[in-house]
């Protein structure tokens, strides 16, 4: 069964080696690694060539009694490291009443994805747009094995003020707003992989602006 739907944009490549290694390690391990607090680094093979992963999580609605989420991670080189649909048991999500529609692949169960995500994120600095909202959707394994989570939204606010950019009056400033102010390509869809790549582009733009 294909567990992940992988997406790229504008020349981005797929880094299958990281996924293959994570799957082999997950299969051989009898028990998932215990969650670790932010700040504690663990061994992570340097497959993607960097220590930063940009991620996005989006809701696809409710399927049966489960909430279906899409998780996507991209690295500094523009590789989509992983994009996966995950079935999360979330009774409160039933209030949404929106089916996720036809999915290309069967969503992973939470425990399986948690183990894989923990190995992919081990020791990495994760970057999200709105750290609190997005970080709260990460599975325990991924959040616990990461070194830290940075907030692209907060950093953009500081950069925009310093550069005198006229941010829109509405709050909060969306990722689409930030891309427009930075004169970067707009989002082409709500796909989590494309959003992760856009967060990477915004972060790199801020690196050059600082």
PDB file of C-alpha atoms in Angstrom:
ATOM      1  CA  UNK A   1       0.000   0.000   0.000  1.00  0.00           C
ATOM      2  CA  UNK A   2       1.324   3.433  -0.923  1.00  0.00           C
ATOM      3  CA  UNK A   3       1.309   5.285   2.390  1.00  0.00           C
ATOM      4  CA  UNK A   4       2.119   8.742   1.129  1.00  0.00           C
ATOM      5  CA  UNK A   5       1.020  11.042  -1.630  1.00  0.00           C
ATOM      6  CA  UNK A   6       4.058  13.112  -2.576  1.00  0.00           C
ATOM      7  CA  UNK A   7       3.867  16.493  -4.203  1.00  0.00           C
ATOM      8  CA  UNK A   8       6.441  18.884  -5.604  1.00  0.00           C
ATOM      9  CA  UNK A   9       6.480  22.359  -7.136  1.00  0.00           C
ATOM     10  CA  UNK A  10       8.732  24.399  -9.347  1.00  0.00           C
ATOM     11  CA  UNK A  11      11.614  22.002  -9.657  1.00  0.00           C
ATOM     12  CA  UNK A  12      11.405  20.591  -6.150  1.00  0.00           C
ATOM     13  CA  UNK A  13      12.539  16.981  -5.969  1.00  0.00           C
ATOM     14  CA  UNK A  14      11.348  14.098  -3.870  1.00  0.00           C
ATOM     15  CA  UNK A  15      13.774  12.763  -1.283  1.00  0.00           C
ATOM     16  CA  UNK A  16      12.711   9.113  -1.194  1.00  0.00           C
ATOM     17  CA  UNK A  17      15.786   7.996   0.751  1.00  0.00           C
ATOM     18  CA  UNK A  18      14.589   9.623   3.965  1.00  0.00           C
ATOM     19  CA  UNK A  19      11.184   7.944   3.660  1.00  0.00           C
ATOM     20  CA  UNK A  20      12.720   4.552   2.863  1.00  0.00           C
ATOM     21  CA  UNK A  21      15.021   4.741   5.870  1.00  0.00           C
ATOM     22  CA  UNK A  22      12.189   5.785   8.172  1.00  0.00           C
ATOM     23  CA  UNK A  23      10.030   2.902   7.008  1.00  0.00           C
ATOM     24  CA  UNK A  24      12.844   0.357   7.449  1.00  0.00           C
ATOM     25  CA  UNK A  25      13.592   1.617  10.958  1.00  0.00           C
ATOM     26  CA  UNK A  26       9.889   1.642  11.875  1.00  0.00           C
ATOM     27  CA  UNK A  27       9.435  -1.926  10.657  1.00  0.00           C
ATOM     28  CA  UNK A  28      12.434  -3.255  12.562  1.00  0.00           C
ATOM     29  CA  UNK A  29      11.648  -1.473  15.824  1.00  0.00           C
ATOM     30  CA  UNK A  30       9.494  -3.401  18.290  1.00  0.00           C
ATOM     31  CA  UNK A  31       8.426  -0.282  20.170  1.00  0.00           C
ATOM     32  CA  UNK A  32       8.368   3.371  19.083  1.00  0.00           C
ATOM     33  CA  UNK A  33      10.928   5.665  20.690  1.00  0.00           C
ATOM     34  CA  UNK A  34       9.533   7.493  23.750  1.00  0.00           C
ATOM     35  CA  UNK A  35       8.656  11.163  23.241  1.00  0.00           C
ATOM     36  CA  UNK A  36      11.465  13.584  24.032  1.00  0.00           C
ATOM     37  CA  UNK A  37      11.148  17.219  25.110  1.00  0.00           C
ATOM     38  CA  UNK A  38      12.065  20.051  22.746  1.00  0.00           C
ATOM     39  CA  UNK A  39      15.744  20.925  22.990  1.00  0.00           C
ATOM     40  CA  UNK A  40      17.052  17.361  23.281  1.00  0.00           C
ATOM     41  CA  UNK A  41      18.692  16.314  20.032  1.00  0.00           C
ATOM     42  CA  UNK A  42      18.794  12.725  18.921  1.00  0.00           C
ATOM     43  CA  UNK A  43      20.682  10.981  16.135  1.00  0.00           C
ATOM     44  CA  UNK A  44      19.200  11.689  12.714  1.00  0.00           C
ATOM     45  CA  UNK A  45      21.003  10.613   9.549  1.00  0.00           C
ATOM     46  CA  UNK A  46      21.875  13.627   7.391  1.00  0.00           C
ATOM     47  CA  UNK A  47      19.805  12.454   4.440  1.00  0.00           C
ATOM     48  CA  UNK A  48      18.292  15.752   3.354  1.00  0.00           C
ATOM     49  CA  UNK A  49      21.501  17.751   3.824  1.00  0.00           C
ATOM     50  CA  UNK A  50      20.130  20.093   6.496  1.00  0.00           C
ATOM     51  CA  UNK A  51      18.668  20.326   9.981  1.00  0.00           C
ATOM     52  CA  UNK A  52      15.551  22.355   9.169  1.00  0.00           C
ATOM     53  CA  UNK A  53      12.205  20.927   8.081  1.00  0.00           C
ATOM     54  CA  UNK A  54       9.270  23.109   7.022  1.00  0.00           C
ATOM     55  CA  UNK A  55       5.885  21.567   7.695  1.00  0.00           C
ATOM     56  CA  UNK A  56       2.186  22.103   7.293  1.00  0.00           C
ATOM     57  CA  UNK A  57      -0.863  20.241   8.569  1.00  0.00           C
ATOM     58  CA  UNK A  58      -4.314  20.680   7.062  1.00  0.00           C
ATOM     59  CA  UNK A  59      -7.685  19.185   7.840  1.00  0.00           C
ATOM     60  CA  UNK A  60      -9.462  17.185   5.143  1.00  0.00           C
ATOM     61  CA  UNK A  61     -12.615  16.730   7.188  1.00  0.00           C
ATOM     62  CA  UNK A  62     -14.262  13.668   8.687  1.00  0.00           C
ATOM     63  CA  UNK A  63     -14.316  10.107   7.365  1.00  0.00           C
ATOM     64  CA  UNK A  64     -16.492   7.783   9.420  1.00  0.00           C
ATOM     65  CA  UNK A  65     -15.605   8.611  13.029  1.00  0.00           C
ATOM     66  CA  UNK A  66     -12.083   9.781  12.228  1.00  0.00           C
ATOM     67  CA  UNK A  67     -10.627  13.155  11.397  1.00  0.00           C
ATOM     68  CA  UNK A  68      -8.396  12.942   8.306  1.00  0.00           C
ATOM     69  CA  UNK A  69      -5.341  15.227   8.266  1.00  0.00           C
ATOM     70  CA  UNK A  70      -2.635  15.789   5.675  1.00  0.00           C
ATOM     71  CA  UNK A  71       0.906  16.217   6.993  1.00  0.00           C
ATOM     72  CA  UNK A  72       3.734  17.463   4.765  1.00  0.00           C
ATOM     73  CA  UNK A  73       7.424  18.130   5.424  1.00  0.00           C
ATOM     74  CA  UNK A  74       9.936  19.867   3.118  1.00  0.00           C
ATOM     75  CA  UNK A  75      13.666  20.385   3.664  1.00  0.00           C
ATOM     76  CA  UNK A  76      16.051  23.267   2.971  1.00  0.00           C
ATOM     77  CA  UNK A  77      16.866  21.964  -0.507  1.00  0.00           C
ATOM     78  CA  UNK A  78      13.232  22.061  -1.599  1.00  0.00           C
ATOM     79  CA  UNK A  79      12.642  18.326  -1.298  1.00  0.00           C
ATOM     80  CA  UNK A  80       9.182  17.206  -0.217  1.00  0.00           C
ATOM     81  CA  UNK A  81      10.395  14.737   2.390  1.00  0.00           C
ATOM     82  CA  UNK A  82       6.958  13.332   3.132  1.00  0.00           C
ATOM     83  CA  UNK A  83       3.299  14.033   2.469  1.00  0.00           C
ATOM     84  CA  UNK A  84       0.800  11.668   4.075  1.00  0.00           C
ATOM     85  CA  UNK A  85      -2.880  11.386   4.889  1.00  0.00           C
ATOM     86  CA  UNK A  86      -3.448  10.331   8.491  1.00  0.00           C
ATOM     87  CA  UNK A  87      -6.572   9.066  10.217  1.00  0.00           C
ATOM     88  CA  UNK A  88      -6.823  10.704  13.661  1.00  0.00           C
ATOM     89  CA  UNK A  89      -9.404   9.730  16.257  1.00  0.00           C
ATOM     90  CA  UNK A  90     -10.966  13.083  17.081  1.00  0.00           C
ATOM     91  CA  UNK A  91     -14.606  12.922  18.274  1.00  0.00           C
ATOM     92  CA  UNK A  92     -14.858  16.718  18.300  1.00  0.00           C
ATOM     93  CA  UNK A  93     -14.106  16.789  14.584  1.00  0.00           C
ATOM     94  CA  UNK A  94     -17.504  15.188  13.908  1.00  0.00           C
ATOM     95  CA  UNK A  95     -18.954  18.655  14.383  1.00  0.00           C
ATOM     96  CA  UNK A  96     -17.307  19.671  11.102  1.00  0.00           C
ATOM     97  CA  UNK A  97     -19.522  17.263   9.188  1.00  0.00           C
ATOM     98  CA  UNK A  98     -17.371  17.574   6.063  1.00  0.00           C
ATOM     99  CA  UNK A  99     -16.218  14.407   4.267  1.00  0.00           C
ATOM    100  CA  UNK A 100     -12.639  14.453   2.938  1.00  0.00           C
ATOM    101  CA  UNK A 101     -13.766  13.199  -0.448  1.00  0.00           C
ATOM    102  CA  UNK A 102     -11.949  10.611  -2.527  1.00  0.00           C
ATOM    103  CA  UNK A 103      -8.359  10.133  -1.372  1.00  0.00           C
ATOM    104  CA  UNK A 104      -5.623   8.731  -3.589  1.00  0.00           C
ATOM    105  CA  UNK A 105      -4.373   6.521  -0.754  1.00  0.00           C
ATOM    106  CA  UNK A 106      -5.856   4.979   2.380  1.00  0.00           C
ATOM    107  CA  UNK A 107      -4.994   7.219   5.357  1.00  0.00           C
ATOM    108  CA  UNK A 108      -2.406   5.929   7.823  1.00  0.00           C
ATOM    109  CA  UNK A 109      -3.427   5.178  11.387  1.00  0.00           C
ATOM    110  CA  UNK A 110      -2.097   7.512  14.073  1.00  0.00           C
ATOM    111  CA  UNK A 111       0.299   5.071  15.714  1.00  0.00           C
ATOM    112  CA  UNK A 112       1.959   4.097  12.428  1.00  0.00           C
ATOM    113  CA  UNK A 113       2.406   7.691  11.320  1.00  0.00           C
ATOM    114  CA  UNK A 114       3.618   8.792  14.760  1.00  0.00           C
ATOM    115  CA  UNK A 115       6.512   6.331  14.597  1.00  0.00           C
ATOM    116  CA  UNK A 116       7.502   7.333  11.048  1.00  0.00           C
ATOM    117  CA  UNK A 117       7.197  11.069  11.750  1.00  0.00           C
ATOM    118  CA  UNK A 118       9.305  10.743  14.905  1.00  0.00           C
ATOM    119  CA  UNK A 119      12.178   9.293  12.870  1.00  0.00           C
ATOM    120  CA  UNK A 120      11.863  11.859  10.084  1.00  0.00           C
ATOM    121  CA  UNK A 121      11.824  14.794  12.542  1.00  0.00           C
ATOM    122  CA  UNK A 122      14.464  13.482  14.960  1.00  0.00           C
ATOM    123  CA  UNK A 123      16.895  16.277  15.836  1.00  0.00           C
ATOM    124  CA  UNK A 124      15.471  18.683  13.248  1.00  0.00           C
ATOM    125  CA  UNK A 125      14.399  22.279  13.744  1.00  0.00           C
ATOM    126  CA  UNK A 126      10.809  22.388  12.501  1.00  0.00           C
ATOM    127  CA  UNK A 127       9.382  25.550  10.949  1.00  0.00           C
ATOM    128  CA  UNK A 128       5.640  26.214  10.766  1.00  0.00           C
ATOM    129  CA  UNK A 129       3.501  29.194   9.837  1.00  0.00           C
ATOM    130  CA  UNK A 130       1.787  29.855  13.183  1.00  0.00           C
ATOM    131  CA  UNK A 131       3.738  27.590  15.505  1.00  0.00           C
ATOM    132  CA  UNK A 132       1.081  27.135  18.192  1.00  0.00           C
ATOM    133  CA  UNK A 133      -1.731  26.060  15.859  1.00  0.00           C
ATOM    134  CA  UNK A 134       0.392  23.859  13.606  1.00  0.00           C
ATOM    135  CA  UNK A 135       2.670  22.493  16.322  1.00  0.00           C
ATOM    136  CA  UNK A 136      -0.361  21.408  18.328  1.00  0.00           C
ATOM    137  CA  UNK A 137      -1.377  19.110  15.460  1.00  0.00           C
ATOM    138  CA  UNK A 138       1.947  17.264  15.341  1.00  0.00           C
ATOM    139  CA  UNK A 139       1.899  13.709  16.681  1.00  0.00           C
ATOM    140  CA  UNK A 140       3.705  13.197  19.997  1.00  0.00           C
ATOM    141  CA  UNK A 141       6.595  11.347  18.421  1.00  0.00           C
ATOM    142  CA  UNK A 142       7.396  14.085  15.906  1.00  0.00           C
ATOM    143  CA  UNK A 143       7.090  16.904  18.423  1.00  0.00           C
ATOM    144  CA  UNK A 144       9.106  15.043  21.028  1.00  0.00           C
ATOM    145  CA  UNK A 145      11.977  14.046  18.751  1.00  0.00           C
ATOM    146  CA  UNK A 146      12.404  17.485  17.129  1.00  0.00           C
ATOM    147  CA  UNK A 147      15.001  19.891  18.489  1.00  0.00           C
ATOM    148  CA  UNK A 148      12.578  22.849  18.403  1.00  0.00           C
ATOM    149  CA  UNK A 149       9.770  24.504  16.440  1.00  0.00           C
ATOM    150  CA  UNK A 150      10.212  27.967  14.911  1.00  0.00           C
ATOM    151  CA  UNK A 151       7.367  30.271  13.895  1.00  0.00           C
ATOM    152  CA  UNK A 152       7.566  31.778  10.404  1.00  0.00           C
ATOM    153  CA  UNK A 153       4.498  33.939  11.109  1.00  0.00           C
ATOM    154  CA  UNK A 154       6.056  35.647  14.129  1.00  0.00           C
ATOM    155  CA  UNK A 155       9.365  36.130  12.351  1.00  0.00           C
ATOM    156  CA  UNK A 156       7.597  37.632   9.329  1.00  0.00           C
ATOM    157  CA  UNK A 157       5.794  40.154  11.536  1.00  0.00           C
ATOM    158  CA  UNK A 158       9.153  41.361  12.858  1.00  0.00           C
ATOM    159  CA  UNK A 159      10.732  41.431   9.400  1.00  0.00           C
ATOM    160  CA  UNK A 160       7.766  43.284   7.876  1.00  0.00           C
ATOM    161  CA  UNK A 161       7.917  45.987  10.560  1.00  0.00           C
ATOM    162  CA  UNK A 162      11.665  46.418  10.090  1.00  0.00           C
ATOM    163  CA  UNK A 163      11.333  46.707   6.306  1.00  0.00           C
ATOM    164  CA  UNK A 164       8.300  48.991   6.522  1.00  0.00           C
ATOM    165  CA  UNK A 165       6.021  46.611   4.622  1.00  0.00           C
ATOM    166  CA  UNK A 166       2.347  47.559   4.732  1.00  0.00           C
ATOM    167  CA  UNK A 167       0.714  44.481   6.227  1.00  0.00           C
ATOM    168  CA  UNK A 168      -3.057  44.105   5.682  1.00  0.00           C
ATOM    169  CA  UNK A 169      -5.321  45.503   8.385  1.00  0.00           C
ATOM    170  CA  UNK A 170      -6.954  42.170   9.064  1.00  0.00           C
ATOM    171  CA  UNK A 171      -5.340  39.878  11.612  1.00  0.00           C
ATOM    172  CA  UNK A 172      -3.668  37.453  11.579  1.00  0.00           C
ATOM    173  CA  UNK A 173      -1.610  37.896   8.427  1.00  0.00           C
ATOM    174  CA  UNK A 174      -2.090  34.745   6.370  1.00  0.00           C
ATOM    175  CA  UNK A 175       0.643  32.834   4.586  1.00  0.00           C
ATOM    176  CA  UNK A 176      -0.820  34.095   1.295  1.00  0.00           C
ATOM    177  CA  UNK A 177      -0.568  37.686   2.596  1.00  0.00           C
ATOM    178  CA  UNK A 178       3.048  37.182   3.637  1.00  0.00           C
ATOM    179  CA  UNK A 179       3.995  35.707   0.255  1.00  0.00           C
ATOM    180  CA  UNK A 180       2.410  38.670  -1.534  1.00  0.00           C
ATOM    181  CA  UNK A 181       4.253  41.209   0.643  1.00  0.00           C
ATOM    182  CA  UNK A 182       7.531  39.389   0.041  1.00  0.00           C
ATOM    183  CA  UNK A 183       6.748  39.267  -3.718  1.00  0.00           C
ATOM    184  CA  UNK A 184       6.987  35.496  -3.740  1.00  0.00           C
ATOM    185  CA  UNK A 185       4.825  33.161  -5.873  1.00  0.00           C
ATOM    186  CA  UNK A 186       1.324  32.783  -4.425  1.00  0.00           C
ATOM    187  CA  UNK A 187      -0.102  29.523  -3.123  1.00  0.00           C
ATOM    188  CA  UNK A 188      -1.528  27.441  -5.933  1.00  0.00           C
ATOM    189  CA  UNK A 189      -3.708  25.292  -3.657  1.00  0.00           C
ATOM    190  CA  UNK A 190      -4.279  24.378  -0.027  1.00  0.00           C
ATOM    191  CA  UNK A 191      -2.226  21.197  -0.427  1.00  0.00           C
ATOM    192  CA  UNK A 192      -0.017  20.802   2.648  1.00  0.00           C
ATOM    193  CA  UNK A 193       3.086  19.960   0.594  1.00  0.00           C
ATOM    194  CA  UNK A 194       2.781  23.147  -1.454  1.00  0.00           C
ATOM    195  CA  UNK A 195       2.241  25.161   1.722  1.00  0.00           C
ATOM    196  CA  UNK A 196       5.337  23.617   3.302  1.00  0.00           C
ATOM    197  CA  UNK A 197       7.382  24.621   0.235  1.00  0.00           C
ATOM    198  CA  UNK A 198       5.950  28.151   0.413  1.00  0.00           C
ATOM    199  CA  UNK A 199       6.912  28.403   4.089  1.00  0.00           C
ATOM    200  CA  UNK A 200      10.443  27.394   3.066  1.00  0.00           C
ATOM    201  CA  UNK A 201      10.505  30.100   0.372  1.00  0.00           C
ATOM    202  CA  UNK A 202       9.304  32.726   2.866  1.00  0.00           C
ATOM    203  CA  UNK A 203      11.854  31.665   5.494  1.00  0.00           C
ATOM    204  CA  UNK A 204      14.713  31.830   2.992  1.00  0.00           C
ATOM    205  CA  UNK A 205      13.521  35.262   1.858  1.00  0.00           C
ATOM    206  CA  UNK A 206      13.651  36.425   5.483  1.00  0.00           C
ATOM    207  CA  UNK A 207      17.180  35.008   5.803  1.00  0.00           C
ATOM    208  CA  UNK A 208      18.251  37.255   2.909  1.00  0.00           C
ATOM    209  CA  UNK A 209      16.319  40.260   4.277  1.00  0.00           C
ATOM    210  CA  UNK A 210      18.012  40.058   7.715  1.00  0.00           C
TER     211      UNK A 210
END
